[in-house]
Amino acid sequence: MVVILLGPPGVGKGTQAIRLADRVGWEHLSTGDLLRAALRDGTPLGDEARTFMDAGELVPDGLIMNLVRERLSGLAPEAGILFDGFPRTTAQAEGLDGVLHETGRRVDRVVVFEAPEEDLVKRLSGRRTCPVCGAVYNVYFNPPARDEICDRCGAKLVHRSDDEPDTVRRRLRVYEEQTAPLVSYYEDAGEPVMHVAADRSVDEVQHAFRAALGLESTAP
Ligand code: AMP
């Protein structure tokens, strides 16, 4: 199954995607995580992406498509994939349709996570991420068992520089302008688009998420 996760920064897409991917053995493909790995490794892609990311702007579509193509080429053709933070523009959505088409696949489901804007700002300010395995925590809603330490791999957690208030506000605007229109893009293409209220506990959202994918019989 190929699933696209849409929703503004801070809505919890990463947390939900990692949980589900761990449970069902699907690939969690987060372009944000891939870009942050490129920054850490000091690759040419990382150097090109840095200014855009620091400003809360989108990295150019061409760079993103190359990254996604490369990642997909390493996966088994029938692998389940959860796309998190990609596509973010109509050009990327069209690019993805083309890449999937080459391997006889298509987008099977689109899940849109929704929460009020004041929740998003609080979530982003409390967010901590693991620089090693990509796990996501929140000091308010989903804290690690040991302060600032990743439950999964024991690494020290970090607060992302683009989770600072000014950059957060810019990222929310960019989402509304460039990414939110993808909901209509997929609806118009006749894809099943499911909406999940994400202003609930991590467990409740996970249950609703699985229900939206037909992996649970009912939502709570
Ligand atoms: P995320 O972790 O998904 O919130 O992404 C963090 C930052 O990486 C974004 O604010 C963008 O600067 C960049 N980014 C991640 N994914 C994409 C994408 N699909 N297209 C353009 N920029 C992206």
PDB file of C-alpha atoms and ligand atoms in Angstrom:
ATOM      1  CA  MET A   1       0.000   0.000   0.000  1.00  0.00           C
ATOM      2  CA  VAL A   2       1.282   3.489  -0.885  1.00  0.00           C
ATOM      3  CA  VAL A   3       0.020   6.067   1.611  1.00  0.00           C
ATOM      4  CA  ILE A   4       0.513   9.843   1.605  1.00  0.00           C
ATOM      5  CA  LEU A   5       0.320  11.666   4.925  1.00  0.00           C
ATOM      6  CA  LEU A   6      -0.716  15.302   4.662  1.00  0.00           C
ATOM      7  CA  GLY A   7      -1.073  17.808   7.486  1.00  0.00           C
ATOM      8  CA  PRO A   8       0.709  20.885   8.838  1.00  0.00           C
ATOM      9  CA  PRO A   9       4.030  20.777  10.669  1.00  0.00           C
ATOM     10  CA  GLY A  10       3.538  19.695  14.274  1.00  0.00           C
ATOM     11  CA  VAL A  11       0.341  17.738  13.685  1.00  0.00           C
ATOM     12  CA  GLY A  12       2.052  14.448  14.571  1.00  0.00           C
ATOM     13  CA  LYS A  13       2.518  12.798  11.155  1.00  0.00           C
ATOM     14  CA  GLY A  14       6.007  11.560  12.018  1.00  0.00           C
ATOM     15  CA  THR A  15       4.999  10.071  15.366  1.00  0.00           C
ATOM     16  CA  GLN A  16       2.037   8.280  13.814  1.00  0.00           C
ATOM     17  CA  ALA A  17       3.972   7.099  10.772  1.00  0.00           C
ATOM     18  CA  ILE A  18       6.837   5.636  12.817  1.00  0.00           C
ATOM     19  CA  ARG A  19       4.384   3.791  15.094  1.00  0.00           C
ATOM     20  CA  LEU A  20       2.474   2.293  12.227  1.00  0.00           C
ATOM     21  CA  ALA A  21       5.604   1.473  10.210  1.00  0.00           C
ATOM     22  CA  ASP A  22       7.108  -0.336  13.243  1.00  0.00           C
ATOM     23  CA  ARG A  23       3.902  -2.298  13.679  1.00  0.00           C
ATOM     24  CA  VAL A  24       3.184  -3.379  10.120  1.00  0.00           C
ATOM     25  CA  GLY A  25       6.719  -3.389   8.693  1.00  0.00           C
ATOM     26  CA  TRP A  26       6.182  -0.688   6.090  1.00  0.00           C
ATOM     27  CA  GLU A  27       8.780   1.844   4.987  1.00  0.00           C
ATOM     28  CA  HIS A  28       8.511   5.275   6.617  1.00  0.00           C
ATOM     29  CA  LEU A  29       9.807   7.715   4.015  1.00  0.00           C
ATOM     30  CA  SER A  30      10.242  11.186   5.530  1.00  0.00           C
ATOM     31  CA  THR A  31      11.940  13.716   3.243  1.00  0.00           C
ATOM     32  CA  GLY A  32      12.547  15.936   6.310  1.00  0.00           C
ATOM     33  CA  ASP A  33      14.508  13.087   7.987  1.00  0.00           C
ATOM     34  CA  LEU A  34      16.456  12.388   4.773  1.00  0.00           C
ATOM     35  CA  LEU A  35      17.341  16.080   4.453  1.00  0.00           C
ATOM     36  CA  ARG A  36      18.424  16.317   8.089  1.00  0.00           C
ATOM     37  CA  ALA A  37      20.645  13.240   7.584  1.00  0.00           C
ATOM     38  CA  ALA A  38      22.181  14.948   4.525  1.00  0.00           C
ATOM     39  CA  LEU A  39      22.829  18.105   6.610  1.00  0.00           C
ATOM     40  CA  ARG A  40      24.495  16.059   9.360  1.00  0.00           C
ATOM     41  CA  ASP A  41      26.638  14.148   6.882  1.00  0.00           C
ATOM     42  CA  GLY A  42      27.650  17.405   5.153  1.00  0.00           C
ATOM     43  CA  THR A  43      26.706  16.117   1.682  1.00  0.00           C
ATOM     44  CA  PRO A  44      26.319  18.579  -1.253  1.00  0.00           C
ATOM     45  CA  LEU A  45      22.543  18.070  -1.027  1.00  0.00           C
ATOM     46  CA  GLY A  46      22.653  18.975   2.677  1.00  0.00           C
ATOM     47  CA  ASP A  47      24.608  22.146   1.902  1.00  0.00           C
ATOM     48  CA  GLU A  48      22.089  23.171  -0.766  1.00  0.00           C
ATOM     49  CA  ALA A  49      19.082  22.429   1.437  1.00  0.00           C
ATOM     50  CA  ARG A  50      20.334  24.174   4.588  1.00  0.00           C
ATOM     51  CA  THR A  51      19.345  27.791   3.784  1.00  0.00           C
ATOM     52  CA  PHE A  52      15.825  26.786   2.759  1.00  0.00           C
ATOM     53  CA  MET A  53      15.294  24.659   5.853  1.00  0.00           C
ATOM     54  CA  ASP A  54      16.673  27.265   8.257  1.00  0.00           C
ATOM     55  CA  ALA A  55      14.254  29.829   6.792  1.00  0.00           C
ATOM     56  CA  GLY A  56      11.270  27.464   6.998  1.00  0.00           C
ATOM     57  CA  GLU A  57      10.987  27.479   3.191  1.00  0.00           C
ATOM     58  CA  LEU A  58      10.617  24.468   0.916  1.00  0.00           C
ATOM     59  CA  VAL A  59      13.695  22.884  -0.640  1.00  0.00           C
ATOM     60  CA  PRO A  60      13.459  23.039  -4.478  1.00  0.00           C
ATOM     61  CA  ASP A  61      11.363  20.312  -6.085  1.00  0.00           C
ATOM     62  CA  GLY A  62      14.215  18.962  -8.246  1.00  0.00           C
ATOM     63  CA  LEU A  63      16.395  18.175  -5.230  1.00  0.00           C
ATOM     64  CA  ILE A  64      13.509  16.521  -3.430  1.00  0.00           C
ATOM     65  CA  MET A  65      12.520  14.387  -6.411  1.00  0.00           C
ATOM     66  CA  ASN A  66      16.112  13.120  -6.789  1.00  0.00           C
ATOM     67  CA  LEU A  67      16.164  12.210  -3.114  1.00  0.00           C
ATOM     68  CA  VAL A  68      12.863  10.343  -3.304  1.00  0.00           C
ATOM     69  CA  ARG A  69      13.772   8.530  -6.538  1.00  0.00           C
ATOM     70  CA  GLU A  70      17.017   7.331  -5.004  1.00  0.00           C
ATOM     71  CA  ARG A  71      15.264   6.114  -1.843  1.00  0.00           C
ATOM     72  CA  LEU A  72      12.519   4.325  -3.796  1.00  0.00           C
ATOM     73  CA  SER A  73      15.013   2.570  -6.044  1.00  0.00           C
ATOM     74  CA  GLY A  74      16.344   0.723  -2.980  1.00  0.00           C
ATOM     75  CA  LEU A  75      12.930  -0.631  -1.954  1.00  0.00           C
ATOM     76  CA  ALA A  76      11.209  -3.850  -2.963  1.00  0.00           C
ATOM     77  CA  PRO A  77       8.521  -3.071  -5.589  1.00  0.00           C
ATOM     78  CA  GLU A  78       5.720  -4.321  -3.332  1.00  0.00           C
ATOM     79  CA  ALA A  79       6.929  -2.594  -0.128  1.00  0.00           C
ATOM     80  CA  GLY A  80       4.294  -0.700   1.854  1.00  0.00           C
ATOM     81  CA  ILE A  81       5.298   2.974   1.997  1.00  0.00           C
ATOM     82  CA  LEU A  82       4.199   5.817   4.256  1.00  0.00           C
ATOM     83  CA  PHE A  83       5.199   9.148   2.703  1.00  0.00           C
ATOM     84  CA  ASP A  84       5.622  11.711   5.475  1.00  0.00           C
ATOM     85  CA  GLY A  85       6.255  15.344   4.494  1.00  0.00           C
ATOM     86  CA  PHE A  86       6.230  14.488   0.802  1.00  0.00           C
ATOM     87  CA  PRO A  87       4.777  15.523  -1.596  1.00  0.00           C
ATOM     88  CA  ARG A  88       4.574  19.162  -0.498  1.00  0.00           C
ATOM     89  CA  THR A  89       3.847  20.854  -3.847  1.00  0.00           C
ATOM     90  CA  THR A  90       1.760  20.008  -6.891  1.00  0.00           C
ATOM     91  CA  ALA A  91       4.975  19.500  -8.887  1.00  0.00           C
ATOM     92  CA  GLN A  92       6.140  16.893  -6.347  1.00  0.00           C
ATOM     93  CA  ALA A  93       2.744  15.155  -6.405  1.00  0.00           C
ATOM     94  CA  GLU A  94       2.921  14.940 -10.204  1.00  0.00           C
ATOM     95  CA  GLY A  95       6.523  13.735  -9.959  1.00  0.00           C
ATOM     96  CA  LEU A  96       5.507  11.015  -7.518  1.00  0.00           C
ATOM     97  CA  ASP A  97       2.632   9.877  -9.751  1.00  0.00           C
ATOM     98  CA  GLY A  98       5.185   9.501 -12.568  1.00  0.00           C
ATOM     99  CA  VAL A  99       7.729   7.582 -10.479  1.00  0.00           C
ATOM    100  CA  LEU A 100       5.080   5.208  -9.115  1.00  0.00           C
ATOM    101  CA  HIS A 101       3.644   4.686 -12.586  1.00  0.00           C
ATOM    102  CA  GLU A 102       7.058   3.481 -13.824  1.00  0.00           C
ATOM    103  CA  THR A 103       6.828   0.561 -11.363  1.00  0.00           C
ATOM    104  CA  GLY A 104       3.118  -0.126 -11.928  1.00  0.00           C
ATOM    105  CA  ARG A 105       2.088   1.398  -8.608  1.00  0.00           C
ATOM    106  CA  ARG A 106      -0.130   4.282  -7.580  1.00  0.00           C
ATOM    107  CA  VAL A 107      -1.160   6.222  -4.509  1.00  0.00           C
ATOM    108  CA  ASP A 108      -3.612   3.990  -2.627  1.00  0.00           C
ATOM    109  CA  ARG A 109      -4.695   6.319   0.135  1.00  0.00           C
ATOM    110  CA  VAL A 110      -4.215   9.891   1.365  1.00  0.00           C
ATOM    111  CA  VAL A 111      -4.594  10.642   5.072  1.00  0.00           C
ATOM    112  CA  VAL A 112      -4.944  14.273   6.174  1.00  0.00           C
ATOM    113  CA  PHE A 113      -4.118  14.960   9.835  1.00  0.00           C
ATOM    114  CA  GLU A 114      -5.841  18.036  11.254  1.00  0.00           C
ATOM    115  CA  ALA A 115      -5.453  20.095  14.462  1.00  0.00           C
ATOM    116  CA  PRO A 116      -6.051  23.715  15.518  1.00  0.00           C
ATOM    117  CA  GLU A 117      -3.119  26.083  14.865  1.00  0.00           C
ATOM    118  CA  GLU A 118      -2.525  26.920  18.560  1.00  0.00           C
ATOM    119  CA  ASP A 119      -2.014  23.182  19.235  1.00  0.00           C
ATOM    120  CA  LEU A 120       0.543  22.982  16.438  1.00  0.00           C
ATOM    121  CA  VAL A 121       2.646  25.809  17.835  1.00  0.00           C
ATOM    122  CA  LYS A 122       2.659  24.184  21.296  1.00  0.00           C
ATOM    123  CA  ARG A 123       3.523  20.795  19.866  1.00  0.00           C
ATOM    124  CA  LEU A 124       6.418  22.170  17.845  1.00  0.00           C
ATOM    125  CA  SER A 125       7.844  24.094  20.784  1.00  0.00           C
ATOM    126  CA  GLY A 126       7.705  20.896  22.911  1.00  0.00           C
ATOM    127  CA  ARG A 127       8.972  18.584  20.196  1.00  0.00           C
ATOM    128  CA  ARG A 128      12.198  16.636  20.657  1.00  0.00           C
ATOM    129  CA  THR A 129      13.583  14.368  17.972  1.00  0.00           C
ATOM    130  CA  CYS A 130      16.177  11.629  17.965  1.00  0.00           C
ATOM    131  CA  PRO A 131      19.036  12.546  15.612  1.00  0.00           C
ATOM    132  CA  VAL A 132      19.972   8.859  15.260  1.00  0.00           C
ATOM    133  CA  CYS A 133      16.749   6.878  14.659  1.00  0.00           C
ATOM    134  CA  GLY A 134      14.290   9.704  13.863  1.00  0.00           C
ATOM    135  CA  ALA A 135      11.881   8.948  16.764  1.00  0.00           C
ATOM    136  CA  VAL A 136       9.756  11.938  17.749  1.00  0.00           C
ATOM    137  CA  TYR A 137       8.692  12.925  21.287  1.00  0.00           C
ATOM    138  CA  ASN A 138       6.896  15.828  22.902  1.00  0.00           C
ATOM    139  CA  VAL A 139       7.639  17.084  26.392  1.00  0.00           C
ATOM    140  CA  TYR A 140       3.915  17.861  26.869  1.00  0.00           C
ATOM    141  CA  PHE A 141       2.099  15.067  25.047  1.00  0.00           C
ATOM    142  CA  ASN A 142       4.475  12.160  24.521  1.00  0.00           C
ATOM    143  CA  PRO A 143       7.594  12.433  26.706  1.00  0.00           C
ATOM    144  CA  PRO A 144      10.411   9.864  26.612  1.00  0.00           C
ATOM    145  CA  ALA A 145      10.720   7.578  29.669  1.00  0.00           C
ATOM    146  CA  ARG A 146      14.059   9.220  30.581  1.00  0.00           C
ATOM    147  CA  ASP A 147      14.436  12.994  30.188  1.00  0.00           C
ATOM    148  CA  GLU A 148      15.899  13.972  26.792  1.00  0.00           C
ATOM    149  CA  ILE A 149      16.937  10.352  25.990  1.00  0.00           C
ATOM    150  CA  CYS A 150      15.491   8.321  23.094  1.00  0.00           C
ATOM    151  CA  ASP A 151      13.452   5.295  24.257  1.00  0.00           C
ATOM    152  CA  ARG A 152      14.257   3.395  21.075  1.00  0.00           C
ATOM    153  CA  CYS A 153      18.021   3.828  20.741  1.00  0.00           C
ATOM    154  CA  GLY A 154      19.313   5.728  23.809  1.00  0.00           C
ATOM    155  CA  ALA A 155      20.640   8.759  21.878  1.00  0.00           C
ATOM    156  CA  LYS A 156      20.352  12.302  23.296  1.00  0.00           C
ATOM    157  CA  LEU A 157      17.273  14.065  21.903  1.00  0.00           C
ATOM    158  CA  VAL A 158      17.463  17.461  20.165  1.00  0.00           C
ATOM    159  CA  HIS A 159      15.136  20.439  19.647  1.00  0.00           C
ATOM    160  CA  ARG A 160      15.180  21.265  15.941  1.00  0.00           C
ATOM    161  CA  SER A 161      16.331  24.784  15.082  1.00  0.00           C
ATOM    162  CA  ASP A 162      13.413  25.144  12.645  1.00  0.00           C
ATOM    163  CA  ASP A 163      11.005  24.554  15.551  1.00  0.00           C
ATOM    164  CA  GLU A 164      11.791  28.087  16.851  1.00  0.00           C
ATOM    165  CA  PRO A 165       8.662  30.340  16.898  1.00  0.00           C
ATOM    166  CA  ASP A 166       9.387  32.581  13.870  1.00  0.00           C
ATOM    167  CA  THR A 167      10.338  29.678  11.642  1.00  0.00           C
ATOM    168  CA  VAL A 168       7.329  27.702  12.870  1.00  0.00           C
ATOM    169  CA  ARG A 169       4.984  30.501  11.792  1.00  0.00           C
ATOM    170  CA  ARG A 170       6.657  30.621   8.365  1.00  0.00           C
ATOM    171  CA  ARG A 171       6.371  26.837   7.974  1.00  0.00           C
ATOM    172  CA  LEU A 172       2.661  26.952   8.811  1.00  0.00           C
ATOM    173  CA  ARG A 173       2.101  29.652   6.136  1.00  0.00           C
ATOM    174  CA  VAL A 174       4.101  27.672   3.593  1.00  0.00           C
ATOM    175  CA  TYR A 175       1.951  24.621   4.356  1.00  0.00           C
ATOM    176  CA  GLU A 176      -1.287  26.555   3.769  1.00  0.00           C
ATOM    177  CA  GLU A 177      -0.032  28.107   0.537  1.00  0.00           C
ATOM    178  CA  GLN A 178       1.818  25.242  -1.102  1.00  0.00           C
ATOM    179  CA  THR A 179       0.831  21.921   0.471  1.00  0.00           C
ATOM    180  CA  ALA A 180      -2.808  22.211   1.604  1.00  0.00           C
ATOM    181  CA  PRO A 181      -3.956  22.450  -2.073  1.00  0.00           C
ATOM    182  CA  LEU A 182      -2.809  18.827  -2.479  1.00  0.00           C
ATOM    183  CA  VAL A 183      -5.963  17.704  -0.654  1.00  0.00           C
ATOM    184  CA  SER A 184      -7.976  18.907  -3.678  1.00  0.00           C
ATOM    185  CA  TYR A 185      -5.325  17.559  -6.048  1.00  0.00           C
ATOM    186  CA  TYR A 186      -5.907  14.026  -4.733  1.00  0.00           C
ATOM    187  CA  GLU A 187      -9.683  14.431  -4.356  1.00  0.00           C
ATOM    188  CA  ASP A 188      -9.922  15.634  -7.952  1.00  0.00           C
ATOM    189  CA  ALA A 189      -7.845  12.635  -9.053  1.00  0.00           C
ATOM    190  CA  GLY A 190     -10.401  10.373  -7.345  1.00  0.00           C
ATOM    191  CA  GLU A 191      -8.011   9.060  -4.685  1.00  0.00           C
ATOM    192  CA  PRO A 192      -9.515   8.034  -1.329  1.00  0.00           C
ATOM    193  CA  VAL A 193      -8.741  10.994   0.976  1.00  0.00           C
ATOM    194  CA  MET A 194      -9.378  10.341   4.688  1.00  0.00           C
ATOM    195  CA  HIS A 195      -9.377  13.046   7.396  1.00  0.00           C
ATOM    196  CA  VAL A 196      -8.115  12.255  10.902  1.00  0.00           C
ATOM    197  CA  ALA A 197      -8.585  14.614  13.878  1.00  0.00           C
ATOM    198  CA  ALA A 198      -5.120  14.735  15.423  1.00  0.00           C
ATOM    199  CA  ASP A 199      -5.861  16.832  18.536  1.00  0.00           C
ATOM    200  CA  ARG A 200      -6.196  13.678  20.648  1.00  0.00           C
ATOM    201  CA  SER A 201      -3.825  11.309  22.418  1.00  0.00           C
ATOM    202  CA  VAL A 202      -1.176   9.520  20.361  1.00  0.00           C
ATOM    203  CA  ASP A 203      -3.026   6.198  20.911  1.00  0.00           C
ATOM    204  CA  GLU A 204      -6.396   7.589  19.825  1.00  0.00           C
ATOM    205  CA  VAL A 205      -4.941   9.150  16.709  1.00  0.00           C
ATOM    206  CA  GLN A 206      -3.094   5.932  15.882  1.00  0.00           C
ATOM    207  CA  HIS A 207      -6.353   3.992  16.143  1.00  0.00           C
ATOM    208  CA  ALA A 208      -8.168   6.449  13.872  1.00  0.00           C
ATOM    209  CA  PHE A 209      -5.215   6.385  11.457  1.00  0.00           C
ATOM    210  CA  ARG A 210      -5.315   2.604  11.194  1.00  0.00           C
ATOM    211  CA  ALA A 211      -9.097   2.723  10.761  1.00  0.00           C
ATOM    212  CA  ALA A 212      -8.625   5.232   7.907  1.00  0.00           C
ATOM    213  CA  LEU A 213      -6.341   2.720   6.209  1.00  0.00           C
ATOM    214  CA  GLY A 214      -8.772  -0.142   6.759  1.00  0.00           C
ATOM    215  CA  LEU A 215      -6.366  -1.821   9.206  1.00  0.00           C
ATOM    216  CA  GLU A 216      -8.869  -1.563  12.118  1.00  0.00           C
ATOM    217  CA  SER A 217     -12.543  -2.301  11.882  1.00  0.00           C
ATOM    218  CA  THR A 218     -13.780   0.923  13.553  1.00  0.00           C
ATOM    219  CA  ALA A 219     -12.527   4.296  14.764  1.00  0.00           C
ATOM    220  CA  PRO A 220     -12.706   4.818  18.573  1.00  0.00           C
TER     221      PRO A 220
HETATM  222  P1  AMP B   1       9.708  18.239   8.060  1.00  0.00           P
HETATM  223  O1  AMP B   1      10.614  17.449   8.929  1.00  0.00           O
HETATM  224  O2  AMP B   1       8.887  17.383   7.147  1.00  0.00           O
HETATM  225  O3  AMP B   1       8.888  19.251   8.817  1.00  0.00           O
HETATM  226  O4  AMP B   1      10.668  19.083   7.079  1.00  0.00           O
HETATM  227  C1  AMP B   1      11.580  20.041   7.598  1.00  0.00           C
HETATM  228  C2  AMP B   1      12.016  20.977   6.482  1.00  0.00           C
HETATM  229  O5  AMP B   1      12.654  20.214   5.429  1.00  0.00           O
HETATM  230  C3  AMP B   1      10.889  21.726   5.789  1.00  0.00           C
HETATM  231  O6  AMP B   1      10.529  22.917   6.481  1.00  0.00           O
HETATM  232  C4  AMP B   1      11.508  22.017   4.423  1.00  0.00           C
HETATM  233  O7  AMP B   1      12.451  23.073   4.497  1.00  0.00           O
HETATM  234  C5  AMP B   1      12.294  20.729   4.148  1.00  0.00           C
HETATM  235  N1  AMP B   1      11.469  19.694   3.459  1.00  0.00           N
HETATM  236  C6  AMP B   1      11.117  18.469   3.931  1.00  0.00           C
HETATM  237  N2  AMP B   1      10.396  17.782   3.015  1.00  0.00           N
HETATM  238  C7  AMP B   1      10.283  18.604   1.945  1.00  0.00           C
HETATM  239  C8  AMP B   1       9.635  18.494   0.682  1.00  0.00           C
HETATM  240  N3  AMP B   1       8.922  17.380   0.361  1.00  0.00           N
HETATM  241  N4  AMP B   1       9.733  19.536  -0.179  1.00  0.00           N
HETATM  242  C9  AMP B   1      10.435  20.639   0.133  1.00  0.00           C
HETATM  243  N5  AMP B   1      11.052  20.826   1.311  1.00  0.00           N
HETATM  244  C10 AMP B   1      10.990  19.817   2.216  1.00  0.00           C
END
